[in-house]
Coordinates of C-alpha atoms in Angstrom, one line a residue:
M898 CA 42.2 17.2 0.5
T899 CA 38.9 18.7 -0.4
D900 CA 38.7 16.7 -3.6
A901 CA 39.6 13.5 -1.7
T902 CA 37.0 14.2 0.9
D903 CA 34.4 14.9 -1.7
A904 CA 35.2 11.6 -3.5
R905 CA 34.9 9.6 -0.3
T906 CA 31.6 11.3 0.5
S907 CA 30.3 10.6 -3.0
R908 CA 31.4 6.9 -2.7
T909 CA 29.8 6.6 0.7
T910 CA 26.6 8.2 -0.6
A911 CA 26.5 5.8 -3.5
L912 CA 27.1 2.8 -1.4
T913 CA 24.4 3.9 1.1
R914 CA 21.9 4.4 -1.7
L915 CA 22.7 1.0 -3.2
A916 CA 22.3 -0.6 0.3
I917 CA 18.9 1.1 0.7
G918 CA 17.8 -0.1 -2.7
L919 CA 19.0 -3.7 -2.1
A920 CA 17.4 -3.8 1.4
Q921 CA 14.1 -2.5 -0.1
G922 CA 14.1 -5.2 -2.8
I923 CA 14.9 -8.0 -0.3
A924 CA 12.1 -6.7 2.0
L925 CA 9.6 -6.6 -0.8
F926 CA 10.6 -10.1 -1.9
L927 CA 10.2 -11.5 1.6
L928 CA 6.8 -9.8 2.0
Q929 CA 5.7 -11.1 -1.4
K930 CA 6.7 -14.7 -0.5
A931 CA 4.8 -14.4 2.8
D932 CA 1.7 -13.3 0.9
E933 CA 2.1 -16.0 -1.7
S934 CA 2.6 -18.8 0.9
K935 CA 0.1 -17.3 3.4
T936 CA 2.6 -17.3 6.3
W937 CA 3.5 -14.8 8.9
P938 CA 3.3 -11.8 8.7
A939 CA 0.8 -12.1 5.9
T940 CA -1.5 -13.8 8.3
Q941 CA -1.9 -10.6 10.3
P942 CA -3.2 -7.9 7.9
T943 CA -2.7 -5.1 10.4
L944 CA 1.0 -5.9 10.6
Y945 CA 1.6 -6.9 7.0
A946 CA -0.1 -3.8 5.5
P947 CA 2.2 -1.2 7.2
L948 CA 5.3 -3.3 6.5
L949 CA 4.4 -3.5 2.8
V950 CA 3.5 0.1 2.4
C951 CA 6.5 1.4 4.3
A952 CA 8.9 -1.0 2.4
L953 CA 7.5 0.3 -0.9
M954 CA 7.2 4.0 -0.3
V955 CA 9.4 5.2 2.6
P956 CA 12.8 4.3 1.0
M957 CA 12.2 6.9 -1.7
I958 CA 12.8 9.7 0.9
P959 CA 16.4 8.8 1.8
L960 CA 17.2 7.8 -1.8
A961 CA 16.2 11.3 -3.0
A962 CA 17.5 13.4 -0.1
L963 CA 20.6 11.5 1.1
S964 CA 23.1 14.1 -0.1
A965 CA 20.8 17.1 0.5
M966 CA 19.7 16.8 4.2
R967 CA 21.5 16.4 7.4
R968 CA 21.7 12.7 8.3
T969 CA 20.0 13.0 11.8
F970 CA 17.2 15.2 10.4
L971 CA 16.8 12.8 7.4
I972 CA 16.5 9.8 9.7
G973 CA 14.0 11.6 11.9
W974 CA 11.9 12.7 8.9
S975 CA 12.0 9.2 7.4
L976 CA 10.7 7.8 10.7
V977 CA 7.9 10.3 10.8
A978 CA 7.0 9.5 7.2
A979 CA 7.0 5.7 8.0
A980 CA 4.7 6.4 11.0
L981 CA 2.3 8.3 8.7
A982 CA 2.3 5.6 6.1
A983 CA 1.9 2.9 8.7
I984 CA -1.1 4.6 10.2
L985 CA -2.9 4.8 6.9
A986 CA -2.0 1.2 6.0
V987 CA -3.2 -0.2 9.4
H988 CA -6.5 1.6 9.0
A989 CA -6.9 0.3 5.4
A990 CA -6.3 -3.3 6.6
W991 CA -8.6 -2.9 9.7
T992 CA -11.5 -1.6 7.5
G993 CA -10.6 -3.9 4.6
A994 CA -13.6 -5.0 2.4
A995 CA -12.3 -8.6 2.4
P996 CA -11.9 -9.6 6.0
D997 CA -11.3 -13.2 5.2
R998 CA -8.3 -12.4 2.9
I999 CA -4.8 -12.0 4.3
G1000 CA -1.6 -10.5 3.0
A1001 CA -2.2 -7.6 0.6
G1002 CA -5.9 -8.6 0.0
P1003 CA -7.5 -5.8 2.1
L1004 CA -5.3 -3.1 0.6
S1005 CA -6.8 -1.1 -2.3
P1006 CA -4.8 0.7 -5.0
P1007 CA -6.0 4.1 -3.8
L1008 CA -4.1 3.6 -0.6
F1009 CA -0.8 3.3 -2.4
V1010 CA -1.6 6.4 -4.5
A1011 CA -2.6 8.3 -1.4
V1012 CA 0.6 7.4 0.5
A1013 CA 2.7 8.2 -2.5
A1014 CA 1.0 11.6 -2.9
L1015 CA 1.2 12.4 0.8
L1016 CA 4.9 11.6 1.1
F1017 CA 5.7 13.4 -2.1
I1018 CA 4.0 16.6 -1.0
A1019 CA 5.2 16.5 2.6
H1020 CA 8.8 15.8 1.6
H1021 CA 8.9 18.8 -0.7
L1022 CA 7.6 21.0 2.1
V1023 CA 10.2 19.6 4.6
Q1024 CA 13.4 19.5 2.6
P1025 CA 13.6 23.1 1.4
A1026 CA 12.7 24.3 4.9
E1027 CA 15.4 22.1 6.4
A1028 CA 18.0 23.4 4.0
V1029 CA 17.5 27.0 5.2
H1030 CA 16.9 26.0 8.8
K1031 CA 13.6 27.9 8.9
P1032 CA 9.9 26.9 8.9
L1033 CA 9.6 28.4 5.4
A1034 CA 12.0 28.5 2.5
P1035 CA 11.9 30.9 -0.5
Y1036 CA 9.2 29.8 -2.9
A1037 CA 11.8 29.4 -5.7
D1038 CA 13.4 26.6 -3.6
Y1039 CA 10.2 24.6 -3.4
F1040 CA 9.6 25.1 -7.1
D1041 CA 13.1 24.1 -8.1
L1042 CA 13.2 21.0 -5.9
V1043 CA 9.8 19.7 -7.1
G1044 CA 10.9 20.1 -10.8
T1045 CA 14.3 18.6 -10.2
N1046 CA 12.9 15.5 -8.4
V1047 CA 10.3 14.9 -11.0
V1048 CA 13.1 14.8 -13.6
R1049 CA 15.1 12.5 -11.4
L1050 CA 12.2 10.2 -10.9
V1051 CA 11.4 10.0 -14.6
L1052 CA 15.1 9.3 -15.5
S1053 CA 15.3 6.6 -12.8
L1054 CA 12.2 4.8 -13.9
L1055 CA 13.4 4.9 -17.6
F1056 CA 16.7 3.5 -16.6
T1057 CA 15.1 0.7 -14.5
G1058 CA 12.8 -0.1 -17.4
A1059 CA 15.7 -0.2 -19.9
F1060 CA 17.5 -2.5 -17.5
W1061 CA 14.7 -5.0 -17.6
L1062 CA 14.3 -4.7 -21.4
L1063 CA 17.9 -5.6 -21.8
L1064 CA 17.4 -8.6 -19.5
F1065 CA 14.4 -9.8 -21.5
L1066 CA 16.4 -9.3 -24.7
A1067 CA 19.3 -11.4 -23.3
A1068 CA 16.9 -14.1 -22.3
A1069 CA 15.4 -14.2 -25.7
L1070 CA 18.8 -14.3 -27.4
F1071 CA 20.2 -17.1 -25.3
K1072 CA 17.0 -19.1 -25.6
L1073 CA 17.6 -19.1 -29.4
I1074 CA 20.7 -21.3 -28.8
G1075 CA 19.0 -23.4 -26.2
V1076 CA 20.2 -21.7 -23.0
E1077 CA 17.3 -20.9 -20.8
A1078 CA 19.2 -20.0 -17.6
I1079 CA 18.7 -16.3 -18.0
Q1080 CA 15.0 -16.6 -18.6
K1081 CA 14.6 -18.7 -15.5
L1082 CA 16.7 -16.3 -13.5
I1083 CA 14.7 -13.2 -14.3
G1084 CA 11.5 -15.1 -13.7
E1085 CA 12.5 -15.8 -10.1
T1086 CA 11.1 -13.2 -7.6
A1087 CA 14.2 -13.9 -5.5
F1088 CA 16.2 -12.1 -8.3
A1089 CA 13.6 -9.7 -9.6
F1090 CA 12.8 -7.8 -6.4
P1091 CA 16.4 -7.2 -5.2
A1092 CA 17.7 -6.5 -8.7
T1093 CA 15.0 -3.9 -9.3
G1094 CA 15.6 -2.2 -6.0
L1095 CA 19.3 -2.2 -6.6
M1096 CA 19.1 -0.8 -10.1
F1097 CA 16.5 1.8 -9.2
A1098 CA 18.8 3.0 -6.4
A1099 CA 21.7 3.2 -8.8
A1100 CA 19.6 5.1 -11.3
V1101 CA 18.6 7.6 -8.6
H1102 CA 22.2 8.2 -7.6
M1103 CA 23.2 8.7 -11.2
A1104 CA 20.3 11.0 -11.8
V1105 CA 21.2 13.1 -8.7
Q1106 CA 24.8 13.3 -9.8
L1107 CA 23.7 14.3 -13.3
T1108 CA 21.2 17.0 -12.2
E1109 CA 23.6 18.5 -9.8
A1110 CA 26.4 18.7 -12.3
R1111 CA 24.1 19.9 -15.1
A1112 CA 21.7 21.9 -13.0
G1113 CA 21.5 24.7 -15.6
L1114 CA 20.6 22.2 -18.3
V1115 CA 17.9 20.6 -16.2
R1116 CA 16.4 24.0 -15.4
G1117 CA 16.5 25.0 -19.1
V1118 CA 14.7 21.8 -20.2
R1119 CA 12.1 22.3 -17.4
T1120 CA 11.6 25.9 -18.3
V1121 CA 11.0 25.1 -22.0
G1122 CA 8.5 22.5 -21.1
L1123 CA 6.6 24.8 -18.7
V1124 CA 6.6 27.7 -21.2
L1125 CA 5.1 25.5 -23.9
L1126 CA 2.5 24.3 -21.4
A1127 CA 1.8 27.9 -20.3
W1128 CA 0.8 29.0 -23.8
L1129 CA -2.2 26.7 -23.5
L1130 CA -3.5 29.0 -20.7
P1131 CA -5.0 31.6 -23.1
L1132 CA -6.8 28.8 -24.9
M1133 CA -8.1 27.4 -21.6
V1134 CA -9.3 30.9 -20.6
V1135 CA -11.2 31.3 -23.9
I1136 CA -12.8 27.8 -23.4
A1137 CA -13.8 28.5 -19.8
A1138 CA -15.1 32.0 -20.6
G1139 CA -17.0 30.7 -23.6
F1140 CA -18.6 28.0 -21.5
L1141 CA -19.6 30.3 -18.8
A1142 CA -21.0 32.9 -21.3
T1143 CA -23.1 30.2 -22.9
L1144 CA -24.7 29.0 -19.7
P1145 CA -27.3 31.8 -19.4
F1146 CA -28.7 30.8 -22.8
T1147 CA -28.7 27.1 -22.3
G1148 CA -29.6 27.0 -18.6
L1149 CA -28.2 24.5 -16.2
A1150 CA -30.4 21.6 -17.1
P1151 CA -28.1 20.2 -19.9
L1152 CA -25.2 20.4 -17.5
W1153 CA -27.1 18.5 -14.7
S1154 CA -28.3 15.9 -17.2
T1155 CA -24.8 14.7 -17.8
K1156 CA -24.7 13.3 -14.2
A1157 CA -21.0 14.1 -14.3
A1158 CA -21.2 17.9 -13.9
A1159 CA -19.1 18.1 -10.7
S1160 CA -16.3 15.9 -12.0
L1161 CA -16.1 17.8 -15.3
L1162 CA -16.1 21.2 -13.6
L1163 CA -13.5 20.1 -11.1
S1164 CA -11.3 18.9 -14.0
A1165 CA -11.6 22.3 -15.6
A1166 CA -10.6 23.9 -12.3
A1167 CA -7.6 21.6 -12.1
A1168 CA -6.6 22.5 -15.6
L1169 CA -6.7 26.2 -14.8
I1170 CA -4.6 25.7 -11.7
I1171 CA -1.9 23.7 -13.5
L1172 CA -1.7 26.1 -16.4
I1173 CA -1.6 29.2 -14.1
N1174 CA 1.4 27.6 -12.3
A1175 CA 3.0 26.7 -15.6
A1176 CA 2.9 30.4 -16.4
Y1177 CA 4.0 31.6 -13.0
Q1178 CA 6.8 29.1 -12.4
D1179 CA 9.1 30.3 -9.6
G1180 CA 7.7 33.9 -9.9
I1181 CA 11.1 35.5 -10.1
E1182 CA 10.5 37.0 -13.6
P1183 CA 7.1 37.8 -15.0
P1184 CA 6.3 36.0 -18.3
N1185 CA 5.0 37.4 -21.5
P1186 CA 2.2 40.1 -20.8
I1187 CA -0.3 37.9 -22.6
L1188 CA 0.3 35.1 -20.1
C1189 CA 0.2 37.5 -17.2
W1190 CA -3.2 38.7 -18.1
A1191 CA -4.4 35.2 -19.0
A1192 CA -3.3 34.0 -15.5
R1193 CA -5.3 36.8 -13.8
A1194 CA -8.3 36.1 -16.0
A1195 CA -8.0 32.3 -15.3
S1196 CA -7.9 33.0 -11.5
L1197 CA -11.2 35.0 -11.7
L1198 CA -12.8 32.4 -14.0
M1199 CA -12.2 29.7 -11.4
I1200 CA -14.8 31.4 -9.1
P1201 CA -17.9 30.5 -11.1
V1202 CA -16.4 27.1 -12.2
V1203 CA -15.8 26.0 -8.6
I1204 CA -19.1 27.4 -7.4
L1205 CA -21.0 25.4 -10.1
A1206 CA -19.0 22.3 -9.2
A1207 CA -19.8 22.7 -5.5
Y1208 CA -23.5 23.3 -6.3
A1209 CA -23.7 20.3 -8.5
L1210 CA -22.2 18.1 -5.8
W1211 CA -24.4 19.6 -3.2
L1212 CA -27.5 18.7 -5.3
R1213 CA -26.4 15.1 -5.8
I1214 CA -25.6 14.6 -2.1
G1215 CA -29.0 16.1 -1.2
Q1216 CA -30.8 13.8 -3.6
Y1217 CA -28.9 10.6 -3.1
G1218 CA -26.7 11.0 0.0
L1219 CA -23.0 10.4 0.4
T1220 CA -21.0 7.8 -1.5
P1221 CA -17.2 7.3 -1.4
D1222 CA -16.9 9.0 -4.8
R1223 CA -18.9 12.0 -3.5
V1224 CA -16.8 12.3 -0.4
L1225 CA -13.7 12.4 -2.5
A1226 CA -15.4 15.0 -4.8
A1227 CA -16.2 17.1 -1.7
T1228 CA -12.5 16.9 -0.8
Y1229 CA -11.5 18.1 -4.3
V1230 CA -14.0 21.0 -3.9
I1231 CA -12.4 22.0 -0.6
V1232 CA -9.0 22.1 -2.3
A1233 CA -10.3 23.9 -5.4
T1234 CA -12.0 26.5 -3.2
G1235 CA -8.8 27.2 -1.3
F1236 CA -6.8 27.7 -4.6
T1237 CA -9.6 29.8 -6.0
V1238 CA -9.7 32.2 -3.0
G1239 CA -5.9 32.5 -3.0
Y1240 CA -5.5 33.0 -6.7
T1241 CA -8.4 35.5 -6.8
L1242 CA -6.7 37.6 -4.1
A1243 CA -3.4 37.3 -6.1
A1244 CA -5.1 38.4 -9.3
L1245 CA -6.8 41.4 -7.8
R1246 CA -3.8 42.6 -5.8
P1247 CA -2.2 45.5 -7.6
A1248 CA 1.3 44.3 -6.8
P1249 CA 3.5 43.2 -9.8
W1250 CA 2.8 39.7 -10.9
M1251 CA 0.7 37.3 -8.7
K1252 CA 3.0 37.1 -5.6
P1253 CA 0.3 35.9 -3.2
L1254 CA 0.0 32.8 -5.3
E1255 CA 3.1 31.4 -3.7
R1256 CA 1.7 31.4 -0.2
T1257 CA -1.6 29.9 -1.5
N1258 CA 0.4 27.0 -3.1
L1259 CA 2.2 26.3 0.1
V1260 CA -0.9 26.5 2.3
M1261 CA -2.9 24.3 0.0
A1262 CA 0.0 21.7 -0.1
A1263 CA -0.2 21.5 3.7
V1264 CA -4.0 21.3 3.6
S1265 CA -3.8 18.5 1.0
V1266 CA -1.5 16.5 3.3
L1267 CA -4.0 16.9 6.2
L1268 CA -6.9 16.0 3.9
L1269 CA -5.2 12.8 2.7
I1270 CA -4.5 11.8 6.3
A1271 CA -8.2 12.4 7.2
L1272 CA -9.5 10.5 4.2
F1273 CA -7.5 7.4 5.0
T1274 CA -8.1 7.4 8.8
P1275 CA -11.4 7.2 10.7
I1276 CA -11.6 11.1 10.7
A1277 CA -13.1 11.3 7.3
D1278 CA -13.0 7.8 5.9
P1279 CA -15.3 7.9 2.8
A1280 CA -16.7 4.5 3.6
R1281 CA -17.6 5.5 7.2
L1282 CA -19.3 8.8 6.1
S1283 CA -21.1 7.1 3.2
V1284 CA -22.4 4.3 5.3
A1285 CA -23.7 6.7 8.0
S1286 CA -25.4 8.8 5.3
Q1287 CA -27.0 6.0 3.4
V1288 CA -28.3 4.1 6.4
K1289 CA -29.7 7.4 7.8
R1290 CA -31.6 7.9 4.6
L1291 CA -32.9 4.3 4.7
E1292 CA -34.0 4.5 8.3
A1293 CA -35.6 7.9 7.8
G1294 CA -37.7 6.6 4.9
R1295 CA -36.0 8.8 2.2
V1296 CA -35.1 5.7 0.3
S1297 CA -37.1 2.5 0.2
A1298 CA -35.7 -0.9 1.1
E1299 CA -36.4 -2.1 -2.5
K1300 CA -34.1 0.7 -3.9
F1301 CA -31.5 0.6 -1.2
D1302 CA -28.1 -0.9 -2.1
F1303 CA -27.5 -3.4 0.6
Q1304 CA -24.7 -5.0 -1.4
F1305 CA -22.8 -1.7 -1.0
L1306 CA -22.8 -2.3 2.8
R1307 CA -21.8 -6.0 2.3
F1308 CA -18.9 -5.6 -0.2
E1309 CA -17.9 -2.0 -0.8
S1310 CA -17.7 -0.2 2.5
G1311 CA -15.5 -2.4 4.6
R1312 CA -15.9 -2.9 8.3
Y1313 CA -18.3 0.1 8.6
G1314 CA -20.7 -1.4 6.1
R1315 CA -20.6 -4.9 7.5
K1316 CA -21.4 -3.5 11.0
A1317 CA -24.3 -1.4 9.7
L1318 CA -25.6 -4.5 7.8
D1319 CA -25.6 -6.5 11.0
R1320 CA -27.5 -3.8 12.8
L1321 CA -30.1 -3.6 10.0
K1322 CA -30.8 -7.3 10.3
A1323 CA -32.6 -6.5 13.6
N1324 CA -34.4 -3.4 12.1
P1325 CA -38.1 -3.2 13.2
D1326 CA -39.0 -2.9 9.5
P1327 CA -39.3 -6.6 8.4
E1328 CA -38.5 -5.7 4.8
I1329 CA -35.3 -3.9 5.7
A1330 CA -34.3 -6.8 8.1
R1331 CA -35.1 -9.4 5.4
R1332 CA -33.1 -7.7 2.7
A1333 CA -30.2 -7.1 5.1
R1334 CA -30.1 -10.8 5.9
D1335 CA -30.3 -11.7 2.2
A1336 CA -27.3 -9.5 1.5
G1337 CA -25.4 -10.9 4.4
V1338 CA -25.4 -14.4 2.8
L1339 CA -24.1 -13.3 -0.6
E1340 CA -20.6 -14.4 -1.4
S1341 CA -19.7 -11.8 -4.0
R1342 CA -20.8 -8.5 -5.4
S1343 CA -20.9 -10.1 -8.9
A1344 CA -23.3 -12.8 -7.7
P1345 CA -26.8 -12.2 -9.0
Q1346 CA -29.3 -10.8 -6.5
P1347 CA -31.5 -13.5 -5.2
A1348 CA -34.7 -13.4 -7.2
K1349 CA -38.3 -13.9 -6.2
P1350 CA -39.8 -16.9 -7.9
D1351 CA -43.4 -16.7 -9.3
F1352 CA -45.9 -18.3 -6.9
S1353 CA -49.0 -17.0 -8.8
R1354 CA -49.8 -20.5 -10.1
V1355 CA -49.3 -22.4 -6.9
T1356 CA -52.4 -24.1 -5.5
V1357 CA -52.4 -23.9 -1.7
Y1358 CA -53.9 -26.5 0.6
P1359 CA -55.9 -26.6 2.9
A1360 CA -58.3 -24.6 0.7
G1361 CA -58.6 -21.0 1.7
R1362 CA -55.1 -20.8 3.1
K1363 CA -52.3 -18.8 1.4
L1364 CA -48.5 -19.0 1.5
P1365 CA -47.0 -16.9 4.3
D1366 CA -45.8 -13.4 3.1
T1367 CA -42.3 -14.1 4.4
F1368 CA -42.2 -17.2 2.2
V1369 CA -43.4 -15.4 -0.9
N1370 CA -41.3 -12.3 -0.4
Q1371 CA -38.1 -14.0 0.4
A1372 CA -35.2 -13.6 -2.1
W1373 CA -34.4 -17.2 -3.0
D1374 CA -31.1 -18.5 -4.2
S1375 CA -31.8 -20.4 -7.4
D1376 CA -30.3 -23.6 -6.1
R1377 CA -32.3 -23.5 -2.9
R1378 CA -35.8 -23.1 -4.3
S1379 CA -38.1 -26.0 -4.9
D1380 CA -37.4 -27.7 -8.2
C1381 CA -41.0 -27.1 -9.4
I1382 CA -40.5 -23.3 -9.1
N1383 CA -37.1 -23.5 -10.9
A1384 CA -38.8 -25.3 -13.7
G1385 CA -41.8 -22.9 -13.9
S1386 CA -44.3 -25.8 -13.3
V1387 CA -47.7 -25.5 -11.7
C1388 CA -46.9 -26.4 -8.1
K1389 CA -48.9 -27.5 -5.1
A1390 CA -48.3 -26.2 -1.6
L1391 CA -49.4 -27.8 1.7
L1392 CA -49.3 -26.0 5.0
I1393 CA -48.9 -28.4 7.8
D1394 CA -47.0 -28.7 11.1
V1395 CA -44.3 -31.3 10.2
D1396 CA -42.2 -31.3 13.4
G1397 CA -45.0 -30.8 16.0
D1398 CA -43.7 -27.5 17.2
G1399 CA -47.0 -25.7 16.7
A1400 CA -45.9 -23.8 13.6
D1401 CA -46.7 -24.8 10.0
E1402 CA -44.1 -25.8 7.5
V1403 CA -44.5 -25.4 3.8
L1404 CA -44.5 -28.4 1.5
L1405 CA -44.0 -27.4 -2.1
G1406 CA -43.9 -29.8 -5.0
V1407 CA -45.4 -31.5 -8.1
G1408 CA -47.0 -34.9 -8.2
S1409 CA -46.0 -36.9 -5.1
I1410 CA -42.6 -35.3 -4.4
F1411 CA -42.5 -32.3 -2.1
D1412 CA -39.8 -30.1 -0.7
V1413 CA -40.3 -29.2 3.0
F1414 CA -39.4 -25.7 4.1
Q1415 CA -39.1 -24.5 7.6
L1416 CA -38.9 -20.9 9.0
K1417 CA -35.7 -20.5 11.0
D1418 CA -33.8 -17.3 11.9
G1419 CA -36.0 -15.3 9.7
R1420 CA -35.5 -17.4 6.5
W1421 CA -37.3 -20.3 5.0
R1422 CA -34.9 -23.2 4.5
R1423 CA -35.4 -26.5 2.8
I1424 CA -34.9 -29.2 5.5
A1425 CA -36.5 -32.4 4.0
Q1426 CA -38.1 -34.0 1.1
A1427 CA -41.4 -35.9 1.2
S1428 CA -42.0 -38.5 -1.6
S1429 CA -44.3 -41.4 -2.5
H1430 CA -44.8 -43.8 -5.3
C1431 CA -48.5 -43.4 -5.1
E1432 CA -50.7 -42.0 -8.0
T1433 CA -50.5 -38.2 -8.2
G1434 CA -54.2 -37.8 -8.5
N1435 CA -54.9 -39.6 -5.3
V1436 CA -52.4 -37.5 -3.3
E1437 CA -53.7 -34.3 -4.7
A1438 CA -57.3 -35.3 -4.2
A1439 CA -56.6 -36.2 -0.6
M1440 CA -55.0 -32.8 -0.1
A1441 CA -58.0 -31.0 -1.6
A1442 CA -60.3 -33.0 0.7
G1443 CA -58.2 -32.1 3.7
Q1444 CA -57.3 -35.8 4.3
V1445 CA -53.7 -35.2 5.3
A1446 CA -52.0 -35.8 8.6
M1447 CA -48.7 -36.5 10.2
T1448 CA -47.9 -39.9 11.7
P1449 CA -46.7 -40.2 15.3
A1450 CA -42.9 -39.8 15.7
K1451 CA -42.3 -43.6 15.9
P1452 CA -39.9 -44.4 14.4
R1453 CA -40.2 -41.2 12.4
R1454 CA -42.9 -38.8 11.3
D1455 CA -44.3 -39.3 7.8
L1456 CA -47.1 -37.5 5.9
V1457 CA -50.2 -39.5 5.2
A1458 CA -52.5 -38.3 2.4
G1459 CA -55.7 -40.2 1.7
G1460 CA -54.2 -43.3 3.2
Y1461 CA -50.9 -43.0 1.3
A1462 CA -47.7 -42.4 3.1
L1463 CA -45.2 -39.8 1.9
S1464 CA -41.8 -40.5 3.6
L1465 CA -39.9 -37.6 4.9
Q1466 CA -36.1 -37.7 4.3
P1467 CA -34.1 -35.0 6.0
I1468 CA -31.6 -33.2 3.7
D1469 CA -28.5 -31.1 4.4
E1470 CA -29.3 -27.7 3.0
G1471 CA -26.5 -25.3 3.9
C1472 CA -25.5 -27.4 7.0
Q1473 CA -28.8 -26.6 8.6
P1474 CA -29.9 -29.1 11.3
A1475 CA -32.9 -31.3 10.4
P1476 CA -36.0 -31.0 12.6

């Protein structure tokens, strides 16, 4: 009876996993088609984003834990995981750097990595505790589950990859004899997504069955790999100790000159943490004495390494303010500091082997989950913090408008940056306001920054007048300047009120052809062209003599220079209304 019950349970579990995999594949296919055809729900990013992220990430939890957790608890935990993933995805879509894009456009790759990391860490904190019906499980349970699931994931990915390699091979073989049906089939997303989901779920089920039946073999292979990795720890200790011992002789200047000191030092700290855990493993049996002492030494060496990393990051933030990369680096410093404190206490404690390390790992795993949630919500969004820091530096005068990266606000900081850019357009400083407006009209980060043309050879009339500063200092798009500036010719400029509103326009040109520019909404825009078939010398002589005027507005206003009429023809420049 027991064997029959176990068989039925195994079949039910297998069918449930296959159903989850198939449903995941179908859901991803439907979402991909909606994105491709730009139909609902892809037209609503704040709805599409959580659907996509949840469909991609959340099924991994029931696939992995279906036979290891109580069904009601598993369903509840899966719903909590879906809610967390949805919150992060909605925030990413709401703050997306491409508000005019729909579907997956606003979602960046770091979001998917963050959700995957968050769910992986959280799940491996939840499942062992649920198994023992306590808030905390023995540390060995956490260690064993993480190692086993990593093996299962690798095996499942390899199996799914092999499945697709065989399909491609089959398509190539049949194509040799003129049959292209298989090639067309695997090229259809209606087949690819469901088939991949189904085969991955089948691979997970087989990997679970294999690792449960051969648990000792899996543990043996994992132990061998970790022991080999652990023997790199003494080498890393020598490297770190040698580096720190050399610093008093070289000073910190060479380190700071790399401009990557914080990232390199944090990488060294991460290597020490990984190798210490490779030596410690589940902590049940102490390793070779050499590794024991190396782990204690590595824990102490982390102190100066993390302090130097924090100091390097603090200097960069003090000099240049926050950026998204520096916010992430600050998060890594927080995590590294937590590990350093815990590992140092474990190394100094006289108890056999580094038992406090276990509690440190669990606490920092929970802290990492909280930090990931904070980074991908408004709590500590790197874009929000960076925009606030950079704009504060600009408004305080710590960075000039010429050196400030307005394009960062426009293209790389999402909704927070765009709102800040809109606010800067009304800044009392005219240079800041002008540059904010110029950045606001750019269409892409890769587009060249509008350049200032050279007005040094422009002759301005009436004599004694000069071109307005706002005209000279404006950043001009190359296709919206006067042709004579683009060509580098010697231009003439005439300041005259073309439309009778009491403010002078700027006429800029060569010979008897002039572009007419008008100041509107803080920018000079080309609104018309004045031209004549008269002799160039006569027109220029009339301008030099001040013999220019505008005709009455019947039937239109034209420019008269020395008795010669220059007809004004309105032009459509960026859909601006003609005067």
